[in-house]
Structures are given as structure tokens and as C-alpha cells.
Amino acid sequence: MANEIWTIKRCLEWTKEYLAERGEEHPRLSAEWLLCAATGLARIDLYMRMDETLDAAQLETMHAAVVRRAKGEPLQYITGSTQFRMIDVACAPGVLIPRPETEMLVEEVLNYLDAEVLSPEAAARQRVELPWNDEVEQARKAEAALADERATAERRAANLTAADEAALGSDVLGSRAYAEELADREAEEAAAQAAEAEAAEAAEPELDEYGIAIEGNDQQTTLVQDAAEANVPAPAGPRTARVLEVGCGTGCISLSLAWERRGHVTCTATDIEPRAIDLATKNRDALGLTSDEVAFSLTNLVSSIPREEWGTFDVLVSNPPYIPTDVMRSLPHEVKDFEPDLALEGGADGLDIFRRLLNAAPYMLRAGGLFACELYEGALDAAAELCRQAGLSDVRIVHDLTDRPRIVRAIVTEPKQRI
């Protein structure tokens, strides 16, 4: 190849035909991926520069890549990277390649965090004794007294005494009860209007795109100062969500969560494979994230989590090994012969590691925390039942883009503590 003139166009067409003859399912797409990696060009640039000639180094790289692909090696290992949601992720042999299904797992976690942890509405609200509460109560009493006066006047106008009402029975008494109920409603409305009027005097805090008050906002500071001066608790501010990921691989889940909600989410991620920890750390550094934002730990499941951090996580998320042993034999060649068994095989029913994670979840998560796992499509019903038997609530099965059951998610309602 090196002694001939090879343009991008010629190389693309030759590679496509060569891979198609060897059973490649998407030969043109694979040829484009390999050429992009060899030249450093984006796919659109290939078609803008079809007549450009490849140099000797590019041809050598391309030749080696085509040979590897023809043997069935995954494109992600050959090119050294893949795209996952909003980030580029480095890939390497020995570490599981991220799948589109796992992007949905991230989406489930983000939806939960946005609704239950990061949103201002997610914070528990409780009634506090504010300065205007006494005024509202007085207004309610005044409305009730006025209603009594009206009822008395109406009774006199009808020449009815209290004895007459008793004799007439429920119709008159029901009318009085209705009048009293109406007075109560009017009093409640007056109370609500007074509270709204008071709140309107203080401007709403400026929120970011996730509905979280921007730090340093003078308006939010004023609310806190006013509450302190009134000797009442300050409004609960947004907090940082804490996520525990088990079996991080490339780090794509934790890195996506921290990247897409930067400043609002921190992650602790573990893996038993040293190559995975090294690669995940490389991916974190490439994104400019810090170890405070995403911390990686080489350990077996949750063994390295300090005891003082138990029960502090909002989410335990995992894409564990979940392929049943019998199914492993029927996996495609490029998966079975190139990706690590350690990251794939999940035992007879695919739930070996899941069971251990389910056992750990009540110890790792706070009350109301989310437990979410990606699993083999044939194991979701069994996994959901295991969650129910373990006492988790709101157990749901989520389908992937091909409508296959793929994710089980549940809520820990009663955290546990080991003695």
C-alpha cells in the first residue's frame, strides 16, 4: 500500500469492500471510523477532502487497524475511544466498552437527582412560626366572628329562635354549618393571600438551568438574613448530591453525572480491575474533572467505602457483570473473544453481583435513596422481585430503546446499620 498513491476516497472504498467480504455488518461505517482515527479528521471532513493523499504514517496506521478489525476486534479498542452521551471516553482492551443502554441508566439517575435531590421543590417543607402567622390567625378569628354575626342577623330576620332551629332540625343546622365552613374557607384564603403578599415583597432568587439557586445571589442572602433576624430557620439551600458507582469500567457513568451536573453532583466509583481504574482516571483528567468531583477506588464492590460514609449516598448505581453463564457462549465473536469476562459474566441467572449490590444498598444509601442497575433482559422480573423481598419500595423496570427490559430501579425506605 505504501508504494502506491492512496487518497482518502480510494482508501475508504477499498476498506469498505475488504471488510464487507469478511462479514462486517456495517463496512462503510467501520471504514469511516478507522480513517478518522488514522487521519485525525472528523467524518464530515473525510468527505470534504476526498482527494487528499494519505502519508506513509497514516497508511501504516490504517493498514494495522484494518487487519485488527478484520479479525473481529471492536472498533472502540482499535480507535481508542468512543462517545458516551456528552463526553468522549477513552477505551482500551481489558475494560468493558460503554453501551447505549448504559446512557439510559445515566438518564434514570439524573431524572431522580433532578426531581428528588437537586430541585428546590425536593427539599422537605415544614411550617415555621413566621412574623405574620399571628396576624393571619387574628384575621381568621375576625372572619369567623363576622360569620356568626351574619348567621344571627339572618335568623332574626326570619323570626327564628335557637329553639326554632332545634325543632326544624338538620336543614337549618346544615345551613349554619355551611356558613361556618364558608367562613373558615374565607379565613384560609385570607391567610394564604397574606402569606403570598409577604413573600412577594422578597424577590425570587435567581436559579440556574437545574432550578438551583445561584451561589452568591444577593436576593437569596437577604432571605437568609431576614429569617435569622426573625429568629426562624433559614430556607433549606441546595445540597450536593452524592453518588456511589460500583464497577465503573471506563468511568463513563460517574463522569457523565459529574459532567452534566457539574457543581451539584460528586461521585465515588469503584472497580476491582486495575486497568479500569487507570483508564477511568485518564478519562477524568481529560475532562478536567477533579478527584473531589469523581473519586476512583480499586476495591471489591464497596469494601473501600469508609464506615462514616455509609448511609450518606443519594444513589447507588451499577452496570455489573450480568450475562448468564449459558448465554456467554452465544455472544458475538467481537464481544466474547475481546471484552473481559470479568465485566460480563453474572453467574447462572446473571444476578450474582446484583444480589451482593442489593444487600449493600440499604447500608450505603440514605432513606429515600435510589438503587439502580442495568441487567440482562431476561433477569429483570427476578431482580425486581428480589428488590421487593429486600424491602425496597417503588420498584420499577425500565425498557431500553429497543423496548427490551434493561434497568431495575428501586427506593431504599429503611436504611440499615451494621453493628
Tab-separated table of C-alpha atoms in Angstrom:
chain	number	residue	atom	x	y	z
A	1	MET	CA	0.000	0.000	0.000
A	2	ALA	CA	2.805	2.415	0.903
A	3	ASN	CA	4.261	2.353	-2.649
A	4	GLU	CA	1.012	3.497	-4.232
A	5	ILE	CA	-0.913	6.738	-4.125
A	6	TRP	CA	-3.806	6.322	-1.729
A	7	THR	CA	-6.310	9.125	-1.466
A	8	ILE	CA	-8.883	9.258	1.286
A	9	LYS	CA	-11.549	8.272	-1.228
A	10	ARG	CA	-9.642	5.260	-2.526
A	11	CYS	CA	-8.761	4.071	0.974
A	12	LEU	CA	-12.359	4.433	2.136
A	13	GLU	CA	-13.759	2.417	-0.765
A	14	TRP	CA	-11.096	-0.294	-0.536
A	15	THR	CA	-11.546	-0.708	3.224
A	16	LYS	CA	-15.325	-0.883	2.890
A	17	GLU	CA	-15.112	-3.680	0.296
A	18	TYR	CA	-12.402	-5.557	2.206
A	19	LEU	CA	-14.420	-5.588	5.462
A	20	ALA	CA	-17.673	-6.455	3.680
A	21	GLU	CA	-16.054	-9.539	2.178
A	22	ARG	CA	-15.113	-10.646	5.700
A	23	GLY	CA	-18.582	-10.355	7.104
A	24	GLU	CA	-18.526	-6.849	8.581
A	25	GLU	CA	-22.123	-5.806	9.282
A	26	HIS	CA	-21.538	-2.086	8.673
A	27	PRO	CA	-18.415	-1.953	6.489
A	28	ARG	CA	-18.642	1.682	5.388
A	29	LEU	CA	-19.224	2.980	8.904
A	30	SER	CA	-16.290	0.929	10.170
A	31	ALA	CA	-14.110	2.210	7.348
A	32	GLU	CA	-15.021	5.795	8.257
A	33	TRP	CA	-14.222	5.227	11.957
A	34	LEU	CA	-10.826	3.750	11.123
A	35	LEU	CA	-9.957	6.522	8.679
A	36	CYS	CA	-10.947	9.201	11.166
A	37	ALA	CA	-8.682	7.635	13.770
A	38	ALA	CA	-5.785	7.313	11.325
A	39	THR	CA	-6.041	10.857	9.966
A	40	GLY	CA	-7.384	12.765	12.947
A	41	LEU	CA	-10.253	14.079	10.817
A	42	ALA	CA	-13.939	14.251	11.639
A	43	ARG	CA	-16.260	12.143	9.479
A	44	ILE	CA	-17.623	15.176	7.656
A	45	ASP	CA	-14.056	16.276	6.851
A	46	LEU	CA	-13.363	12.976	5.117
A	47	TYR	CA	-15.970	13.849	2.514
A	48	MET	CA	-14.679	17.395	2.151
A	49	ARG	CA	-11.119	16.172	1.493
A	50	MET	CA	-11.628	13.017	-0.540
A	51	ASP	CA	-8.792	13.816	-2.968
A	52	GLU	CA	-6.121	14.310	-0.290
A	53	THR	CA	-3.344	11.734	-0.178
A	54	LEU	CA	-2.550	9.737	2.952
A	55	ASP	CA	1.063	9.907	4.107
A	56	ALA	CA	3.179	6.868	4.990
A	57	ALA	CA	2.419	7.024	8.739
A	58	GLN	CA	-1.324	7.286	8.132
A	59	LEU	CA	-1.228	4.354	5.710
A	60	GLU	CA	0.676	2.225	8.196
A	61	THR	CA	-1.807	3.051	10.946
A	62	MET	CA	-4.718	2.330	8.642
A	63	HIS	CA	-3.284	-0.996	7.499
A	64	ALA	CA	-2.786	-2.218	11.072
A	65	ALA	CA	-6.306	-1.073	12.036
A	66	VAL	CA	-7.951	-2.848	9.090
A	67	VAL	CA	-6.165	-6.106	9.950
A	68	ARG	CA	-7.365	-5.886	13.571
A	69	ARG	CA	-10.931	-5.116	12.525
A	70	ALA	CA	-10.999	-7.970	10.027
A	71	LYS	CA	-10.208	-10.318	12.939
A	72	GLY	CA	-13.260	-9.018	14.803
A	73	GLU	CA	-11.633	-6.692	17.317
A	74	PRO	CA	-14.069	-3.962	18.446
A	75	LEU	CA	-13.689	-0.595	16.750
A	76	GLN	CA	-13.543	1.160	20.130
A	77	TYR	CA	-10.402	-0.758	21.087
A	78	ILE	CA	-8.799	-0.068	17.704
A	79	THR	CA	-9.570	3.655	17.615
A	80	GLY	CA	-9.027	4.037	21.359
A	81	SER	CA	-12.216	5.966	22.123
A	82	THR	CA	-15.975	6.210	21.856
A	83	GLN	CA	-18.657	8.795	22.531
A	84	PHE	CA	-20.908	8.424	25.566
A	85	ARG	CA	-23.714	10.926	25.976
A	86	MET	CA	-21.964	14.331	26.108
A	87	ILE	CA	-18.370	13.154	26.596
A	88	ASP	CA	-15.630	11.295	24.718
A	89	VAL	CA	-14.370	8.246	26.580
A	90	ALA	CA	-11.026	6.520	26.060
A	91	CYS	CA	-11.335	2.747	25.590
A	92	ALA	CA	-8.707	0.012	25.956
A	93	PRO	CA	-8.547	-3.791	25.941
A	94	GLY	CA	-9.357	-5.285	29.328
A	95	VAL	CA	-12.052	-2.733	30.113
A	96	LEU	CA	-15.704	-3.060	29.092
A	97	ILE	CA	-16.811	-0.833	26.216
A	98	PRO	CA	-19.692	1.561	27.097
A	99	ARG	CA	-23.046	0.704	25.505
A	100	PRO	CA	-26.005	2.905	24.505
A	101	GLU	CA	-28.157	1.103	27.099
A	102	THR	CA	-25.920	2.490	29.825
A	103	GLU	CA	-26.654	6.007	28.638
A	104	MET	CA	-30.259	5.331	29.686
A	105	LEU	CA	-29.056	4.246	33.125
A	106	VAL	CA	-27.396	7.642	33.491
A	107	GLU	CA	-30.642	9.295	32.374
A	108	GLU	CA	-32.598	7.461	35.077
A	109	VAL	CA	-30.179	8.642	37.745
A	110	LEU	CA	-30.267	12.237	36.501
A	111	ASN	CA	-34.060	12.249	36.467
A	112	TYR	CA	-34.099	11.075	40.068
A	113	LEU	CA	-31.477	13.572	41.207
A	114	ASP	CA	-33.202	16.476	39.475
A	115	ALA	CA	-36.575	15.634	40.990
A	116	GLU	CA	-35.636	14.420	44.467
A	117	VAL	CA	-32.299	15.988	45.418
A	118	LEU	CA	-31.286	18.990	43.321
A	119	SER	CA	-34.663	20.654	42.758
A	120	PRO	CA	-35.730	23.225	45.401
A	121	GLU	CA	-39.137	21.538	45.452
A	122	ALA	CA	-37.457	18.291	46.528
A	123	ALA	CA	-36.476	19.695	49.917
A	124	ALA	CA	-38.904	18.752	52.675
A	125	ARG	CA	-41.071	21.689	53.664
A	126	GLN	CA	-42.199	22.313	57.223
A	127	ARG	CA	-44.301	25.097	58.758
A	128	VAL	CA	-42.261	27.612	60.735
A	129	GLU	CA	-43.522	30.364	63.017
A	130	LEU	CA	-43.178	33.418	60.818
A	131	PRO	CA	-43.957	37.000	61.953
A	132	TRP	CA	-47.198	37.174	60.005
A	133	ASN	CA	-48.673	33.933	61.392
A	134	ASP	CA	-50.338	35.738	64.368
A	135	GLU	CA	-51.828	38.311	62.018
A	136	VAL	CA	-53.257	35.551	59.844
A	137	GLU	CA	-54.773	33.830	62.886
A	138	GLN	CA	-56.371	37.067	64.023
A	139	ALA	CA	-57.822	37.575	60.546
A	140	ARG	CA	-59.302	34.076	60.636
A	141	LYS	CA	-60.964	34.725	64.013
A	142	ALA	CA	-62.367	38.041	62.788
A	143	GLU	CA	-63.862	36.338	59.721
A	144	ALA	CA	-65.427	33.643	61.937
A	145	ALA	CA	-66.944	36.281	64.267
A	146	LEU	CA	-68.352	38.137	61.290
A	147	ALA	CA	-69.905	34.922	60.001
A	148	ASP	CA	-71.565	34.370	63.375
A	149	GLU	CA	-72.997	37.879	63.302
A	150	ARG	CA	-74.370	37.278	59.810
A	151	ALA	CA	-75.982	33.996	60.857
A	152	THR	CA	-77.624	35.681	63.887
A	153	ALA	CA	-78.951	38.520	61.745
A	154	GLU	CA	-80.355	36.079	59.188
A	155	ARG	CA	-82.051	34.071	61.945
A	156	ARG	CA	-83.652	37.163	63.439
A	157	ALA	CA	-84.831	38.308	60.029
A	158	ALA	CA	-86.588	35.008	59.617
A	159	ASN	CA	-88.029	35.309	63.168
A	160	LEU	CA	-86.286	32.071	64.164
A	161	THR	CA	-85.049	31.434	67.677
A	162	ALA	CA	-82.459	28.871	68.665
A	163	ALA	CA	-85.349	26.665	69.846
A	164	ASP	CA	-86.998	27.020	66.414
A	165	GLU	CA	-83.809	25.871	64.736
A	166	ALA	CA	-83.566	22.864	67.027
A	167	ALA	CA	-87.173	21.985	66.232
A	168	LEU	CA	-86.691	22.357	62.470
A	169	GLY	CA	-83.688	20.046	62.549
A	170	SER	CA	-80.899	19.393	60.073
A	171	ASP	CA	-81.870	21.761	57.246
A	172	VAL	CA	-81.360	24.890	59.327
A	173	LEU	CA	-78.470	23.417	61.268
A	174	GLY	CA	-76.867	22.346	57.994
A	175	SER	CA	-77.203	25.884	56.691
A	176	ARG	CA	-75.433	27.179	59.774
A	177	ALA	CA	-72.693	24.554	59.400
A	178	TYR	CA	-72.277	25.613	55.785
A	179	ALA	CA	-71.985	29.261	56.823
A	180	GLU	CA	-69.328	28.332	59.363
A	181	GLU	CA	-67.476	26.272	56.776
A	182	LEU	CA	-67.662	29.183	54.347
A	183	ALA	CA	-66.230	31.470	57.000
A	184	ASP	CA	-63.370	29.035	57.564
A	185	ARG	CA	-62.654	28.928	53.847
A	186	GLU	CA	-62.623	32.707	53.623
A	187	ALA	CA	-60.270	32.833	56.597
A	188	GLU	CA	-57.934	30.313	54.968
A	189	GLU	CA	-57.946	32.298	51.731
A	190	ALA	CA	-57.138	35.464	53.665
A	191	ALA	CA	-54.277	33.657	55.383
A	192	ALA	CA	-52.899	32.420	52.078
A	193	GLN	CA	-53.165	35.859	50.500
A	194	ALA	CA	-51.357	37.436	53.453
A	195	ALA	CA	-48.557	34.889	53.191
A	196	GLU	CA	-48.260	35.376	49.417
A	197	ALA	CA	-48.189	39.150	49.808
A	198	GLU	CA	-45.401	38.905	52.373
A	199	ALA	CA	-43.405	36.507	50.212
A	200	ALA	CA	-43.865	38.707	47.142
A	201	GLU	CA	-42.030	41.540	48.869
A	202	ALA	CA	-38.850	39.473	48.696
A	203	ALA	CA	-37.672	38.860	45.109
A	204	GLU	CA	-37.320	35.278	43.955
A	205	PRO	CA	-33.709	34.008	43.982
A	206	GLU	CA	-32.027	33.665	40.601
A	207	LEU	CA	-31.953	29.995	39.552
A	208	ASP	CA	-29.626	28.099	37.240
A	209	GLU	CA	-30.819	25.745	34.484
A	210	TYR	CA	-31.486	22.994	37.019
A	211	GLY	CA	-33.648	25.156	39.273
A	212	ILE	CA	-30.916	25.608	41.884
A	213	ALA	CA	-30.251	28.990	43.482
A	214	ILE	CA	-27.040	30.521	42.148
A	215	GLU	CA	-24.415	30.893	44.846
A	216	GLY	CA	-23.654	34.434	45.898
A	217	ASN	CA	-27.104	35.673	44.896
A	218	ASP	CA	-27.855	38.770	46.964
A	219	GLN	CA	-31.585	38.043	46.968
A	220	GLN	CA	-31.066	34.582	48.438
A	221	THR	CA	-28.726	36.067	51.038
A	222	THR	CA	-31.416	38.577	52.014
A	223	LEU	CA	-33.911	35.771	52.618
A	224	VAL	CA	-31.451	34.025	54.906
A	225	GLN	CA	-30.653	37.267	56.783
A	226	ASP	CA	-34.346	38.098	57.202
A	227	ALA	CA	-35.010	34.639	58.577
A	228	ALA	CA	-32.105	34.951	61.007
A	229	GLU	CA	-33.317	38.358	62.214
A	230	ALA	CA	-36.796	36.924	62.743
A	231	ASN	CA	-35.265	34.091	64.780
A	232	VAL	CA	-36.638	31.399	62.443
A	233	PRO	CA	-34.844	28.652	60.489
A	234	ALA	CA	-33.369	29.789	57.161
A	235	PRO	CA	-34.770	28.209	53.983
A	236	ALA	CA	-33.013	24.934	53.155
A	237	GLY	CA	-30.408	25.584	50.475
A	238	PRO	CA	-29.465	23.219	47.638
A	239	ARG	CA	-27.040	20.489	48.546
A	240	THR	CA	-24.559	18.434	46.584
A	241	ALA	CA	-25.850	15.026	45.550
A	242	ARG	CA	-23.628	12.033	46.401
A	243	VAL	CA	-23.459	9.057	44.033
A	244	LEU	CA	-21.787	5.687	44.592
A	245	GLU	CA	-20.998	3.680	41.445
A	246	VAL	CA	-19.827	0.074	41.675
A	247	GLY	CA	-17.911	-1.408	38.739
A	248	CYS	CA	-17.004	1.816	36.967
A	249	GLY	CA	-15.061	0.430	33.973
A	250	THR	CA	-14.149	3.426	31.807
A	251	GLY	CA	-15.829	5.711	34.344
A	252	CYS	CA	-18.487	6.747	31.824
A	253	ILE	CA	-21.401	6.720	34.298
A	254	SER	CA	-19.821	8.728	37.105
A	255	LEU	CA	-18.034	11.069	34.710
A	256	SER	CA	-21.269	11.803	32.829
A	257	LEU	CA	-23.159	12.503	36.057
A	258	ALA	CA	-20.461	14.840	37.350
A	259	TRP	CA	-20.004	16.497	33.946
A	260	GLU	CA	-23.683	17.072	33.203
A	261	ARG	CA	-24.444	18.360	36.710
A	262	ARG	CA	-21.085	19.876	37.492
A	263	GLY	CA	-21.002	21.572	40.865
A	264	HIS	CA	-24.121	19.732	42.006
A	265	VAL	CA	-23.039	16.060	41.949
A	266	THR	CA	-19.997	14.248	43.335
A	267	CYS	CA	-19.260	10.577	42.678
A	268	THR	CA	-17.330	7.797	44.364
A	269	ALA	CA	-16.646	4.948	41.926
A	270	THR	CA	-15.064	1.550	42.494
A	271	ASP	CA	-13.730	-1.297	40.361
A	272	ILE	CA	-11.793	-4.483	41.029
A	273	GLU	CA	-9.781	-4.217	37.783
A	274	PRO	CA	-6.627	-2.019	37.949
A	275	ARG	CA	-6.772	-1.301	34.212
A	276	ALA	CA	-10.282	0.071	34.646
A	277	ILE	CA	-9.227	2.426	37.446
A	278	ASP	CA	-6.266	3.655	35.398
A	279	LEU	CA	-8.431	4.263	32.326
A	280	ALA	CA	-11.221	5.932	34.296
A	281	THR	CA	-8.686	8.253	35.914
A	282	LYS	CA	-7.296	9.112	32.480
A	283	ASN	CA	-10.806	9.925	31.259
A	284	ARG	CA	-11.468	12.093	34.321
A	285	ASP	CA	-8.274	14.052	33.771
A	286	ALA	CA	-9.080	14.549	30.081
A	287	LEU	CA	-12.396	16.141	31.060
A	288	GLY	CA	-10.756	18.447	33.574
A	289	LEU	CA	-12.695	16.968	36.479
A	290	THR	CA	-11.020	16.665	39.874
A	291	SER	CA	-10.752	13.822	42.361
A	292	ASP	CA	-13.089	15.781	44.626
A	293	GLU	CA	-15.730	15.601	41.908
A	294	VAL	CA	-15.143	11.968	40.937
A	295	ALA	CA	-13.030	9.698	43.161
A	296	PHE	CA	-11.977	6.282	41.835
A	297	SER	CA	-11.058	3.416	44.152
A	298	LEU	CA	-9.538	-0.003	43.396
A	299	THR	CA	-11.581	-2.377	45.535
A	300	ASN	CA	-14.085	-5.219	45.582
A	301	LEU	CA	-17.575	-3.713	45.334
A	302	VAL	CA	-18.000	-1.365	48.365
A	303	SER	CA	-15.161	-2.674	50.539
A	304	SER	CA	-13.207	0.577	50.442
A	305	ILE	CA	-16.102	2.844	51.444
A	306	PRO	CA	-15.273	4.328	54.884
A	307	ARG	CA	-17.738	3.395	57.609
A	308	GLU	CA	-18.538	7.049	58.279
A	309	GLU	CA	-19.801	7.402	54.679
A	310	TRP	CA	-22.285	4.553	54.940
A	311	GLY	CA	-25.837	5.804	54.680
A	312	THR	CA	-24.786	9.124	53.123
A	313	PHE	CA	-25.247	8.381	49.408
A	314	ASP	CA	-28.247	9.504	47.403
A	315	VAL	CA	-27.715	6.913	44.651
A	316	LEU	CA	-26.071	3.518	44.272
A	317	VAL	CA	-25.747	2.821	40.552
A	318	SER	CA	-24.100	-0.046	38.710
A	319	ASN	CA	-23.711	-1.743	35.349
A	320	PRO	CA	-22.455	-5.006	36.882
A	321	PRO	CA	-21.472	-8.251	35.125
A	322	TYR	CA	-24.880	-9.652	34.187
A	323	ILE	CA	-24.651	-12.096	31.275
A	324	PRO	CA	-25.869	-15.575	32.371
A	325	THR	CA	-23.210	-18.259	32.061
A	326	ASP	CA	-25.057	-20.207	29.350
A	327	VAL	CA	-25.613	-17.039	27.300
A	328	MET	CA	-21.892	-16.227	27.364
A	329	ARG	CA	-21.284	-18.988	24.816
A	330	SER	CA	-23.596	-17.360	22.265
A	331	LEU	CA	-22.213	-13.821	22.471
A	332	PRO	CA	-20.884	-12.267	19.238
A	333	HIS	CA	-17.264	-13.007	18.424
A	334	GLU	CA	-16.107	-9.429	18.973
A	335	VAL	CA	-17.608	-9.428	22.484
A	336	LYS	CA	-16.846	-12.973	23.622
A	337	ASP	CA	-13.260	-13.062	22.362
A	338	PHE	CA	-12.158	-9.488	23.076
A	339	GLU	CA	-14.024	-7.971	26.020
A	340	PRO	CA	-13.217	-9.103	29.586
A	341	ASP	CA	-15.251	-11.986	31.021
A	342	LEU	CA	-14.860	-10.429	34.465
A	343	ALA	CA	-17.009	-7.494	33.338
A	344	LEU	CA	-19.575	-9.667	31.545
A	345	GLU	CA	-20.426	-12.951	33.271
A	346	GLY	CA	-23.014	-12.714	36.054
A	347	GLY	CA	-23.464	-16.358	37.089
A	348	ALA	CA	-26.180	-18.888	36.316
A	349	ASP	CA	-29.018	-16.354	36.221
A	350	GLY	CA	-26.930	-13.225	35.667
A	351	LEU	CA	-27.711	-11.867	39.133
A	352	ASP	CA	-24.721	-12.960	41.237
A	353	ILE	CA	-23.238	-9.476	41.603
A	354	PHE	CA	-26.671	-7.854	41.650
A	355	ARG	CA	-27.593	-9.775	44.801
A	356	ARG	CA	-24.483	-8.508	46.564
A	357	LEU	CA	-25.229	-4.938	45.499
A	358	LEU	CA	-28.827	-5.269	46.667
A	359	ASN	CA	-27.559	-6.451	50.042
A	360	ALA	CA	-25.237	-3.427	50.273
A	361	ALA	CA	-27.750	-0.807	49.134
A	362	PRO	CA	-29.602	-0.312	52.467
A	363	TYR	CA	-26.261	0.236	54.214
A	364	MET	CA	-24.873	2.657	51.640
A	365	LEU	CA	-27.969	4.760	50.892
A	366	ARG	CA	-29.879	7.295	52.956
A	367	ALA	CA	-33.614	6.947	53.409
A	368	GLY	CA	-35.231	7.647	50.043
A	369	GLY	CA	-32.028	6.873	48.140
A	370	LEU	CA	-32.102	5.316	44.665
A	371	PHE	CA	-30.728	1.869	43.792
A	372	ALA	CA	-30.403	1.435	40.005
A	373	CYS	CA	-28.803	-1.359	37.950
A	374	GLU	CA	-28.535	-2.302	34.299
A	375	LEU	CA	-29.190	-6.041	33.864
A	376	TYR	CA	-29.736	-8.852	31.367
A	377	GLU	CA	-33.132	-8.563	29.698
A	378	GLY	CA	-34.277	-11.984	30.878
A	379	ALA	CA	-33.455	-11.297	34.526
A	380	LEU	CA	-35.379	-8.083	35.203
A	381	ASP	CA	-38.526	-9.654	36.644
A	382	ALA	CA	-36.481	-11.760	39.060
A	383	ALA	CA	-34.375	-8.732	40.022
A	384	ALA	CA	-37.471	-6.648	40.708
A	385	GLU	CA	-38.905	-9.376	42.934
A	386	LEU	CA	-35.620	-9.574	44.854
A	387	CYS	CA	-35.857	-5.817	45.444
A	388	ARG	CA	-39.366	-6.182	46.841
A	389	GLN	CA	-38.349	-9.067	49.076
A	390	ALA	CA	-35.494	-6.928	50.400
A	391	GLY	CA	-37.983	-4.277	51.496
A	392	LEU	CA	-37.269	-1.686	48.788
A	393	SER	CA	-40.177	0.375	47.501
A	394	ASP	CA	-41.267	1.959	44.210
A	395	VAL	CA	-39.652	-0.898	42.279
A	396	ARG	CA	-39.710	-0.254	38.522
A	397	ILE	CA	-38.394	-1.897	35.360
A	398	VAL	CA	-37.198	0.446	32.610
A	399	HIS	CA	-37.057	-0.619	28.945
A	400	ASP	CA	-34.268	0.325	26.557
A	401	LEU	CA	-34.616	1.926	23.128
A	402	THR	CA	-35.415	-1.442	21.555
A	403	ASP	CA	-38.190	-1.957	24.157
A	404	ARG	CA	-36.266	-4.668	26.000
A	405	PRO	CA	-36.350	-4.644	29.822
A	406	ARG	CA	-32.945	-3.299	30.814
A	407	ILE	CA	-32.871	-1.400	34.124
A	408	VAL	CA	-34.284	-2.067	37.567
A	409	ARG	CA	-34.631	0.852	39.947
A	410	ALA	CA	-35.962	0.979	43.496
A	411	ILE	CA	-36.006	3.180	46.587
A	412	VAL	CA	-34.452	2.341	49.948
A	413	THR	CA	-37.030	3.328	52.558
A	414	GLU	CA	-35.394	1.803	55.644
A	415	PRO	CA	-31.599	2.158	55.729
A	416	LYS	CA	-29.631	-0.337	57.803
A	417	GLN	CA	-26.625	-0.092	60.071
A	418	ARG	CA	-24.152	-2.837	60.815
A	419	ILE	CA	-23.177	-3.226	64.427
